[in-house]
Each structure stands twice: as C-alpha cells, then as structure tokens.
Coordinates of N, CA and C in Angstrom, one line a residue:
M1 N -26.4 47.8 -27.6 CA -25.9 47.9 -29.0 C -24.9 49.1 -28.8
I2 N -23.9 48.9 -29.5 CA -23.0 50.1 -29.6 C -23.1 51.0 -30.7
K3 N -23.7 52.0 -30.6 CA -24.3 52.9 -31.7 C -24.3 54.3 -31.3
D4 N -23.8 55.5 -32.0 CA -24.0 56.6 -31.7 C -25.7 57.0 -31.9
V5 N -26.0 57.7 -31.5 CA -27.6 58.1 -31.3 C -27.8 59.8 -31.4
A6 N -28.6 60.2 -31.9 CA -28.9 61.6 -32.1 C -29.5 62.1 -30.7
E7 N -29.2 63.2 -30.1 CA -29.6 63.7 -28.8 C -29.1 65.1 -29.0
E8 N -30.2 66.0 -28.4 CA -29.9 67.4 -28.3 C -30.2 68.1 -26.8
W9 N -29.4 68.5 -26.2 CA -29.5 69.1 -24.9 C -30.2 70.6 -24.8
E10 N -31.1 71.0 -24.1 CA -31.7 72.3 -24.1 C -30.5 73.4 -24.2
V11 N -30.7 74.4 -25.0 CA -29.9 75.5 -25.2 C -30.7 76.7 -24.5
R12 N -30.3 77.4 -23.7 CA -31.0 78.6 -23.2 C -30.9 79.8 -24.0
A13 N -29.8 80.2 -24.6 CA -29.3 81.4 -25.5 C -28.4 80.5 -26.4
S14 N -28.1 81.3 -27.6 CA -27.3 80.9 -28.5 C -26.9 82.3 -29.5
S15 N -25.6 82.3 -29.9 CA -25.2 83.5 -30.7 C -24.1 83.3 -31.5
V16 N -23.8 83.9 -32.3 CA -22.5 83.8 -33.5 C -21.7 85.2 -33.5
P17 N -20.7 85.0 -32.4 CA -19.7 86.2 -32.3 C -18.9 86.4 -33.3
F18 N -18.7 85.4 -34.1 CA -17.9 85.5 -35.4 C -18.5 84.5 -36.7
Q19 N -18.4 85.1 -37.7 CA -18.5 84.5 -39.0 C -17.8 84.8 -40.2
G20 N -16.9 83.7 -40.5 CA -16.1 84.1 -41.5 C -16.7 83.5 -42.8
R21 N -15.8 83.5 -43.9 CA -16.3 83.2 -45.2 C -16.7 81.9 -45.4
V22 N -16.4 80.8 -44.4 CA -16.7 79.5 -44.7 C -17.2 78.9 -43.2
T23 N -16.2 79.4 -42.2 CA -16.8 79.0 -41.1 C -17.0 80.1 -39.8
G24 N -17.7 79.6 -38.7 CA -17.8 80.7 -37.9 C -17.6 80.1 -36.6
V25 N -18.0 80.8 -35.4 CA -18.1 80.6 -33.9 C -19.2 80.5 -33.4
R26 N -19.9 79.6 -32.8 CA -21.3 79.8 -32.2 C -21.1 79.5 -30.6
T27 N -21.7 80.4 -29.9 CA -21.5 80.3 -28.5 C -22.9 79.7 -27.9
D28 N -23.1 78.6 -27.3 CA -24.5 78.3 -26.6 C -24.2 78.0 -25.2
E29 N -25.3 78.2 -24.7 CA -25.4 78.2 -23.0 C -26.5 76.8 -23.0
V30 N -25.8 75.7 -22.5 CA -26.2 74.5 -22.7 C -26.6 73.9 -21.1
L31 N -27.9 73.4 -21.1 CA -28.2 72.8 -19.9 C -27.8 71.6 -19.6
M32 N -27.2 71.5 -18.1 CA -26.3 70.4 -17.9 C -27.5 69.3 -17.0
P33 N -26.9 68.0 -16.8 CA -27.7 67.2 -15.9 C -28.0 67.7 -14.5
D34 N -27.0 68.6 -14.1 CA -27.3 68.7 -12.7 C -28.2 70.1 -12.6
G35 N -28.6 70.6 -13.8 CA -29.7 71.6 -13.6 C -28.9 72.8 -13.7
S36 N -27.6 73.3 -14.1 CA -26.6 74.2 -14.1 C -26.5 74.5 -15.9
Y37 N -26.2 75.6 -16.2 CA -25.9 76.1 -17.7 C -24.5 76.2 -17.9
A38 N -23.8 75.6 -18.8 CA -22.5 75.7 -19.3 C -22.5 76.3 -20.6
R39 N -21.2 77.3 -20.9 CA -21.1 77.9 -22.0 C -20.3 76.9 -22.8
R40 N -20.9 76.8 -24.2 CA -19.9 75.9 -25.1 C -19.6 76.6 -26.4
D41 N -18.3 76.9 -26.5 CA -18.1 77.6 -27.8 C -17.5 76.7 -28.8
Y42 N -18.0 76.8 -30.1 CA -17.6 75.8 -31.1 C -17.7 76.1 -32.3
Q43 N -16.7 75.9 -33.5 CA -16.6 76.2 -34.8 C -17.8 75.5 -35.5
T44 N -18.4 76.4 -36.1 CA -19.6 75.8 -37.2 C -18.8 75.6 -38.6
H45 N -19.2 74.6 -39.3 CA -18.6 73.9 -40.2 C -19.6 73.6 -41.3
P46 N -19.5 73.7 -42.7 CA -20.3 73.1 -43.6 C -20.0 71.9 -44.1
G47 N -19.0 70.9 -43.4 CA -18.8 69.6 -43.8 C -18.0 69.5 -45.0
S48 N -17.0 68.4 -44.9 CA -16.1 68.1 -45.9 C -16.1 66.6 -46.4
V49 N -15.4 66.6 -47.5 CA -15.2 65.2 -48.0 C -13.7 64.9 -48.1
S50 N -13.3 63.8 -48.3 CA -12.0 63.5 -48.6 C -11.8 62.1 -49.2
V51 N -10.8 61.8 -49.9 CA -10.6 60.6 -50.9 C -9.5 59.8 -50.4
L52 N -9.6 58.5 -50.2 CA -8.5 57.7 -50.2 C -8.3 56.9 -51.6
A53 N -7.6 57.4 -52.5 CA -7.5 57.0 -53.9 C -6.3 55.8 -53.7
L54 N -6.9 54.4 -54.1 CA -5.8 53.4 -54.2 C -5.7 52.7 -55.5
D55 N -4.5 53.2 -55.9 CA -4.0 52.4 -57.4 C -3.8 51.0 -57.5
G56 N -3.8 50.5 -58.9 CA -3.4 49.1 -59.0 C -2.3 48.5 -58.5
E57 N -1.5 49.1 -58.0 CA -0.2 48.6 -57.3 C -0.3 48.7 -55.7
G58 N -1.3 48.9 -55.2 CA -1.7 49.3 -53.9 C -1.0 50.3 -53.2
R59 N -0.9 51.4 -54.0 CA -0.4 52.7 -53.3 C -1.3 53.7 -53.2
V60 N -1.3 54.4 -52.0 CA -2.3 55.6 -51.7 C -1.8 56.7 -52.2
L61 N -2.6 57.6 -52.8 CA -2.4 58.8 -53.7 C -2.4 60.1 -52.4
L62 N -1.4 60.6 -52.1 CA -1.3 61.6 -51.3 C -1.0 62.8 -51.8
V63 N -1.3 64.1 -51.3 CA -1.0 65.4 -51.5 C -0.3 66.0 -50.2
R64 N 0.9 66.9 -50.6 CA 1.2 67.7 -49.4 C 1.1 69.3 -49.5
Q65 N 0.4 69.8 -48.3 CA 0.3 71.3 -48.2 C 0.4 71.9 -47.2
Y66 N 0.8 73.1 -47.3 CA 1.1 73.8 -45.9 C -0.2 74.2 -45.2
R67 N 0.0 73.8 -43.8 CA -1.2 74.1 -43.2 C -0.8 75.2 -41.9
H68 N -1.2 76.5 -42.2 CA -0.7 77.5 -41.2 C -1.2 77.2 -39.7
P69 N -2.2 77.0 -39.3 CA -2.4 76.6 -38.1 C -1.3 76.0 -37.2
V70 N -0.9 74.7 -37.7 CA 0.0 74.2 -37.1 C 1.6 74.5 -37.6
R71 N 1.7 75.2 -38.5 CA 3.0 75.6 -39.0 C 3.8 74.5 -39.6
Q72 N 3.0 73.7 -40.4 CA 3.6 72.3 -40.9 C 3.1 72.2 -42.5
R73 N 4.0 71.6 -43.1 CA 3.5 71.1 -44.4 C 3.2 69.5 -44.2
L74 N 2.0 69.4 -44.6 CA 1.4 68.0 -44.0 C 0.9 67.2 -45.2
W75 N 1.3 65.7 -45.0 CA 0.9 64.9 -46.2 C -0.6 64.3 -45.9
E76 N -1.4 64.6 -46.9 CA -3.0 64.4 -46.7 C -3.5 63.6 -47.8
L77 N -4.6 63.5 -47.4 CA -5.6 62.9 -48.7 C -6.2 64.1 -49.3
P78 N -6.4 63.9 -50.4 CA -7.1 65.0 -51.2 C -8.7 65.3 -50.7
A79 N -8.9 66.3 -50.4 CA -10.1 66.8 -49.8 C -10.8 68.1 -49.9
G80 N -12.0 68.4 -49.4 CA -12.5 69.9 -49.9 C -13.7 69.9 -49.0
L81 N -14.1 71.2 -49.0 CA -15.4 71.6 -48.5 C -16.7 71.3 -49.3
L82 N -17.6 70.9 -48.5 CA -19.1 70.9 -48.9 C -19.8 72.3 -49.2
D83 N -19.1 73.0 -50.2 CA -19.4 74.2 -50.2 C -21.0 74.9 -50.5
V84 N -21.6 73.9 -51.0 CA -23.1 74.2 -51.4 C -24.0 73.3 -50.6
P85 N -24.9 74.1 -49.9 CA -25.6 73.2 -49.0 C -26.5 72.2 -49.6
G86 N -26.5 70.8 -49.1 CA -27.0 69.8 -49.7 C -26.3 69.0 -50.9
E87 N -25.3 69.5 -51.1 CA -24.4 69.1 -52.3 C -24.1 67.8 -52.1
N88 N -24.2 66.7 -53.2 CA -23.9 65.4 -53.0 C -22.5 65.2 -52.9
P89 N -22.1 64.4 -51.5 CA -20.7 64.5 -51.2 C -19.9 63.6 -52.2
L90 N -20.5 62.6 -52.8 CA -19.5 61.8 -53.9 C -19.3 62.9 -55.1
H91 N -20.1 63.5 -55.6 CA -19.5 64.7 -56.7 C -18.8 65.7 -56.2
A92 N -18.5 65.9 -54.9 CA -17.6 66.8 -54.4 C -16.3 66.1 -54.2
A93 N -16.5 64.7 -53.8 CA -15.2 63.9 -53.8 C -14.3 63.9 -55.1
Q94 N -15.3 63.5 -56.1 CA -14.8 63.2 -57.6 C -14.4 64.7 -58.0
R95 N -14.9 65.8 -57.7 CA -14.0 67.0 -58.0 C -12.8 67.3 -57.2
E96 N -12.6 67.1 -56.1 CA -11.6 67.4 -55.4 C -10.3 66.2 -55.9
L97 N -10.8 65.2 -56.3 CA -9.7 64.2 -56.5 C -9.1 64.7 -58.1
Y98 N -10.1 65.4 -58.7 CA -9.7 65.9 -60.0 C -8.9 67.3 -59.9
E99 N -9.3 68.3 -59.0 CA -8.4 69.3 -58.7 C -7.2 69.3 -58.1
E100 N -7.0 68.3 -57.1 CA -6.1 68.3 -56.5 C -4.9 67.3 -56.9
A101 N -5.4 66.4 -57.8 CA -4.3 65.1 -58.4 C -4.5 65.1 -59.7
H102 N -5.6 65.7 -60.3 CA -5.9 65.4 -62.0 C -5.8 64.0 -62.1
C103 N -6.7 63.2 -61.2 CA -7.3 61.8 -61.5 C -8.6 61.7 -61.4
K104 N -9.0 60.4 -61.9 CA -10.5 59.9 -61.7 C -10.3 58.5 -61.2
A105 N -11.6 58.2 -60.9 CA -11.4 56.5 -60.4 C -12.7 55.9 -60.9
G106 N -13.0 54.8 -61.0 CA -13.8 54.1 -61.8 C -14.8 53.5 -60.9
S107 N -14.4 53.4 -59.6 CA -15.2 52.6 -58.5 C -15.1 53.4 -57.1
W108 N -16.2 53.7 -56.5 CA -16.4 54.5 -55.3 C -17.0 53.7 -54.1
R109 N -16.6 53.6 -53.0 CA -17.4 53.4 -51.9 C -17.0 54.2 -50.6
V110 N -17.9 54.2 -49.7 CA -17.6 54.9 -48.6 C -17.0 54.3 -47.5
L111 N -15.6 54.9 -47.3 CA -14.6 54.2 -46.2 C -15.2 54.3 -44.7
V112 N -15.3 55.6 -44.4 CA -15.7 55.9 -43.0 C -16.2 57.2 -43.3
D113 N -17.4 57.4 -42.2 CA -17.9 58.8 -41.7 C -17.4 59.3 -40.3
F114 N -16.9 60.4 -40.2 CA -16.5 60.6 -38.7 C -16.6 62.3 -38.4
Y115 N -16.8 62.8 -37.1 CA -16.5 64.1 -36.7 C -15.3 64.4 -36.6
T116 N -14.8 65.4 -37.1 CA -13.2 65.6 -37.1 C -12.5 65.9 -35.6
S117 N -13.4 66.7 -35.0 CA -12.9 67.1 -33.7 C -14.5 67.4 -32.8
P118 N -15.3 66.7 -32.4 CA -16.6 66.8 -32.0 C -16.7 67.6 -30.6
G119 N -15.4 67.9 -30.0 CA -15.6 68.5 -28.7 C -15.6 70.1 -29.1
G120 N -14.9 70.4 -30.4 CA -14.7 72.0 -30.7 C -15.4 72.3 -31.9
T121 N -15.8 71.4 -32.8 CA -16.5 71.8 -34.2 C -17.4 70.8 -34.5
D122 N -18.6 71.2 -35.2 CA -19.7 70.4 -35.7 C -19.2 69.7 -37.1
E123 N -18.1 70.0 -37.5 CA -17.7 69.4 -38.9 C -17.6 67.9 -38.9
A124 N -18.6 67.5 -40.0 CA -18.5 66.2 -40.5 C -17.9 65.8 -41.5
L125 N -17.1 64.7 -41.6 CA -16.3 64.3 -42.9 C -17.0 62.9 -43.3
R126 N -16.9 62.9 -44.5 CA -17.3 61.6 -45.2 C -16.0 61.2 -46.2
L127 N -15.4 59.9 -45.7 CA -14.2 59.8 -46.5 C -14.5 58.5 -47.5
F128 N -14.1 58.7 -48.6 CA -14.3 57.8 -49.8 C -13.1 56.8 -50.0
L129 N -13.2 55.7 -50.5 CA -12.4 55.1 -51.1 C -12.6 54.7 -52.7
A130 N -11.6 55.3 -53.2 CA -11.7 55.4 -54.8 C -10.7 54.3 -55.3
T131 N -11.1 53.5 -56.0 CA -10.3 52.5 -57.0 C -10.5 52.5 -58.4
D132 N -9.7 51.8 -59.3 CA -9.4 51.8 -60.5 C -9.1 53.1 -60.8
L133 N -8.0 53.6 -60.5 CA -7.5 55.0 -60.4 C -6.7 55.2 -62.0
E134 N -6.9 56.5 -62.5 CA -6.3 56.8 -63.7 C -6.2 58.1 -63.8
E135 N -5.2 58.5 -64.5 CA -4.9 60.1 -65.0 C -6.5 60.8 -65.6
A136 N -6.7 61.9 -65.2 CA -8.0 62.5 -65.6 C -7.4 63.2 -67.3
G137 N -8.5 63.2 -67.8 CA -8.1 63.9 -69.3 C -8.3 65.5 -69.1
G138 N -8.2 66.1 -70.3 CA -8.2 67.5 -70.5 C -7.2 68.1 -69.9
E139 N -7.4 69.6 -69.6 CA -6.5 70.6 -68.9 C -6.4 70.2 -67.3
R140 N -5.4 70.6 -66.7 CA -5.3 70.5 -65.3 C -6.0 71.7 -64.6
Y141 N -6.7 71.6 -63.5 CA -7.2 72.6 -62.6 C -6.3 73.7 -62.5
A142 N -6.7 74.9 -62.6 CA -6.1 76.0 -62.2 C -6.0 76.4 -61.0
A143 N -4.9 75.9 -60.3 CA -4.8 76.0 -58.6 C -4.2 77.7 -58.4
D144 N -4.9 78.2 -57.1 CA -4.3 79.3 -56.7 C -4.0 79.1 -55.3
G145 N -3.3 80.3 -54.6 CA -3.2 80.4 -53.1 C -2.5 79.1 -52.8
E146 N -2.3 78.7 -51.7 CA -1.5 77.5 -51.2 C -1.6 76.3 -52.0
E147 N -2.6 76.1 -52.8 CA -2.7 74.8 -53.7 C -1.4 75.0 -54.8
L148 N -1.1 76.1 -55.1 CA 0.1 76.5 -56.0 C 1.1 75.3 -55.7
E149 N 1.4 75.2 -54.6 CA 2.6 74.4 -53.9 C 2.2 73.1 -53.8
I150 N 1.0 72.2 -53.9 CA 0.9 71.2 -53.6 C 1.6 70.1 -54.4
E151 N 2.0 69.1 -53.5 CA 3.0 68.1 -54.1 C 2.1 66.8 -54.1
V152 N 2.4 66.0 -54.9 CA 1.6 64.5 -55.0 C 2.7 63.5 -55.0
A153 N 2.1 62.5 -54.2 CA 3.2 61.1 -54.1 C 1.9 59.9 -54.1
R154 N 2.7 58.8 -54.3 CA 1.9 57.4 -54.0 C 2.7 56.8 -53.2
V155 N 2.1 56.1 -52.3 CA 2.9 55.4 -51.2 C 2.1 54.1 -50.7
P156 N 2.5 53.1 -50.9 CA 2.2 51.7 -50.5 C 1.4 51.7 -49.2
L157 N 0.4 51.1 -49.0 CA -0.3 50.8 -47.9 C 0.4 50.6 -46.7
P158 N 1.1 49.6 -46.7 CA 2.0 49.0 -45.6 C 3.0 50.1 -45.2
E159 N 3.4 50.9 -45.8 CA 4.6 51.9 -45.7 C 3.9 53.0 -45.0
L160 N 2.5 53.3 -45.3 CA 1.8 54.4 -44.8 C 1.5 54.0 -43.4
V161 N 0.9 52.9 -43.1 CA 0.8 52.4 -41.8 C 1.7 52.3 -40.8
R162 N 3.2 51.8 -41.2 CA 4.3 52.3 -40.5 C 4.4 53.8 -40.3
L163 N 4.5 54.5 -41.1 CA 4.9 56.0 -40.9 C 3.5 56.5 -40.0
V164 N 2.5 56.1 -40.1 CA 1.3 56.5 -39.1 C 1.7 56.1 -37.7
L165 N 2.1 55.1 -37.5 CA 2.3 54.3 -36.1 C 3.8 54.7 -35.8
A166 N 4.6 55.3 -36.4 CA 5.9 55.9 -35.7 C 5.7 57.3 -35.7
G167 N 4.6 58.2 -35.9 CA 4.3 59.2 -35.6 C 4.9 60.3 -36.5
E168 N 4.9 59.7 -38.0 CA 5.7 60.5 -39.1 C 4.5 61.2 -39.4
L169 N 3.2 61.1 -39.4 CA 2.3 61.5 -40.2 C 1.2 62.1 -39.2
H170 N 0.6 63.2 -39.4 CA -0.4 63.7 -38.3 C -1.6 64.2 -39.0
N171 N -1.9 64.2 -40.2 CA -3.3 64.8 -40.5 C -4.3 63.7 -40.1
P172 N -5.3 63.9 -39.4 CA -6.3 63.1 -38.9 C -7.1 62.3 -39.9
T173 N -7.4 62.9 -41.0 CA -8.0 62.4 -42.0 C -7.3 61.2 -42.9
L174 N -6.0 61.5 -42.9 CA -5.1 60.4 -43.7 C -4.7 59.1 -42.7
I175 N -4.5 59.6 -41.2 CA -4.4 58.7 -40.2 C -5.6 57.8 -40.3
T176 N -6.9 58.3 -40.1 CA -8.1 57.3 -40.1 C -8.3 56.5 -41.4
G177 N -8.3 57.3 -42.5 CA -8.2 56.3 -43.7 C -7.4 55.4 -44.0
T178 N -5.9 55.5 -43.3 CA -4.9 54.6 -43.7 C -5.3 53.3 -42.8
L179 N -5.5 53.6 -41.5 CA -6.1 52.4 -40.8 C -7.4 51.6 -40.8
A180 N -8.4 52.7 -41.4 CA -9.8 51.9 -41.7 C -9.6 51.1 -43.0
L181 N -8.5 51.4 -43.9 CA -8.6 50.4 -45.1 C -7.9 49.5 -44.8
Q182 N -6.6 49.6 -44.0 CA -6.1 48.4 -43.6 C -7.0 47.4 -42.7
A183 N -7.7 47.8 -41.9 CA -8.7 47.1 -41.1 C -9.8 46.3 -42.1
A184 N -10.2 47.0 -43.1 CA -11.1 46.6 -44.0 C -10.2 45.3 -45.0
L185 N -9.2 45.6 -45.2 CA -8.5 44.4 -46.0 C -8.2 43.4 -45.2
A186 N -8.1 43.6 -44.0 CA -7.9 42.5 -42.9 C -8.9 41.8 -42.6
G187 N -10.1 42.5 -42.9 CA -11.6 41.8 -42.4 C -12.1 41.4 -43.5
D188 N -13.6 41.9 -43.8 CA -14.4 41.5 -45.0 C -14.2 41.8 -46.4
G189 N -12.9 42.8 -46.6 CA -12.4 43.2 -47.7 C -13.4 44.4 -48.3
I190 N -12.9 45.0 -49.3 CA -13.3 46.3 -49.7 C -14.8 46.3 -50.1
A191 N -15.0 45.0 -50.7 CA -16.6 44.8 -51.2 C -17.7 44.9 -50.3
S192 N -17.0 44.6 -48.8 CA -17.9 44.9 -47.8 C -18.3 46.2 -47.3
L193 N -17.7 47.3 -48.1 CA -17.8 48.6 -47.6 C -19.2 49.2 -48.1
R194 N -19.4 50.3 -47.4 CA -20.9 51.0 -47.7 C -20.9 51.5 -49.3
P195 N -21.9 51.4 -50.0 CA -22.0 52.1 -51.4 C -21.6 53.6 -51.2
A196 N -21.2 54.0 -52.6 CA -20.8 55.7 -52.4 C -22.1 56.6 -52.1
D197 N -23.4 56.0 -52.4 CA -24.6 56.8 -52.0 C -25.2 56.7 -50.7
S198 N -24.7 55.9 -49.9 CA -25.2 55.5 -48.7 C -25.5 56.8 -48.0
P199 N -26.7 56.8 -47.1 CA -27.0 58.0 -46.5 C -26.2 58.5 -45.3
W200 N -26.2 59.8 -45.3 CA -25.1 60.3 -44.4 C -25.8 61.3 -43.4
P201 N -26.4 60.9 -42.3 CA -27.5 61.8 -41.6 C -26.7 63.2 -41.0
A202 N -25.5 63.1 -40.8 CA -24.7 64.3 -40.5 C -24.7 65.4 -41.4
R203 N -24.8 65.1 -42.7 CA -25.0 66.1 -43.8 C -25.9 65.4 -44.8
P204 N -27.2 65.4 -44.5 CA -28.1 65.1 -45.7 C -27.9 65.7 -47.1
F205 N -28.1 65.0 -48.2 CA -27.7 65.4 -49.4 C -28.8 65.0 -50.4
A206 N -28.8 65.5 -51.4 CA -29.8 65.2 -52.8 C -29.2 64.0 -53.4
A207 N -30.1 63.1 -53.8 CA -29.4 61.7 -54.5 C -28.7 62.3 -55.7
E208 N -29.1 63.2 -56.3 CA -28.7 63.4 -57.6 C -27.6 64.5 -57.8

C-alpha cells in the first residue's frame, strides 16, 4: 500500500542554535542504518494554511507579494501561519482569505496536505479549496509591511495550468493547488474531496 507512515530515528543529541520570532533552526544528530550518526540541520516551523478560492466563473483568486529570499514578486494563493498552537486550520484559512483578499466563501474542503520542503523544514501546510466566493462585508483589514503592496487577481484555472507548466509561476503552494484542483475536476470531482474539518496528524488541532 502506497502511504506515508510515521517513523522516528534515534536522536543522540539535539540543539536549537537559532530561534527567531516564528521559525528557528534545530540541529539533530541522527542514528543512520549503518550505525553512524549524521548531523541534520532544519528549520522548525509552526505550520501554515493556504486557500485556493474558486469563484463562480472558474477563476482562481491570486495575490502577489514580494518575497525577499528569492528576490521576486510572486503570484501566490492567500496563506498564513498557524500562529497559535492547536489553532483550527479552517479558522486560520478563513482569516487569511479575509485579510489578504477581503473575501469569504460559503463552502470549504481540504484540497491537499503536504510538507513544503521535508528535507529542510518540518513545515506542514493544509491547502483548502474554497467555493461560493463573495466579497466580505465591513472594513478591510489594515495591512502593514510587505502586505501594503499586495496585488489581487482572478485567473481562469486552465490559464493557471498553462502558466505553471510554462515555468511562469514558481510558488509551490500555487503550483500544488492548481494541479491538484485540475486533477480533482478531471477525476471524481470537488465533492470527493475531504471535509474541511478532516484530521491532520501533522498538525493536530481542536475541533472548535
């Protein structure tokens, strides 16, 4: 059966040489199958959520932000950190959709769960599919920092697929979400996706 399984190799020693406001760096000495120990440095991360919001015309809502490590302004899906331990990921995703795009959605499902870069970080991300999209009421969220320059666009899914395969878009969550939705629509349909409150072993959360 093809399925990821939990496993933990013996760790002889562990330290945190750096801890930032949100993420840190952990160094583990891990026992290898041949009996030797190998050093593994990786980023510790609280986890993330993201939203692929699909409107009634089959367009995906995108935001564009400057990303300093890669020195590019990237088109992405609305996303954010799980700032509070045990936070319900659906609530966090709804918040991010409101804050970044001033939108809300009437229907939510889990599109896909994944580790963003498992060789270098323990970040786990839950990507939701949001449909029945509409503008949110009330005042807009007061953005600051790089969020002050967020751009918003809506792009038809077939065009997004074309841009991904042409190498024009590089955000991994956008790429994953675009191709996952295309696969779902070509397969058993959106109704076959998991409910929004499905268990997430990588980042356990409270039901409420």
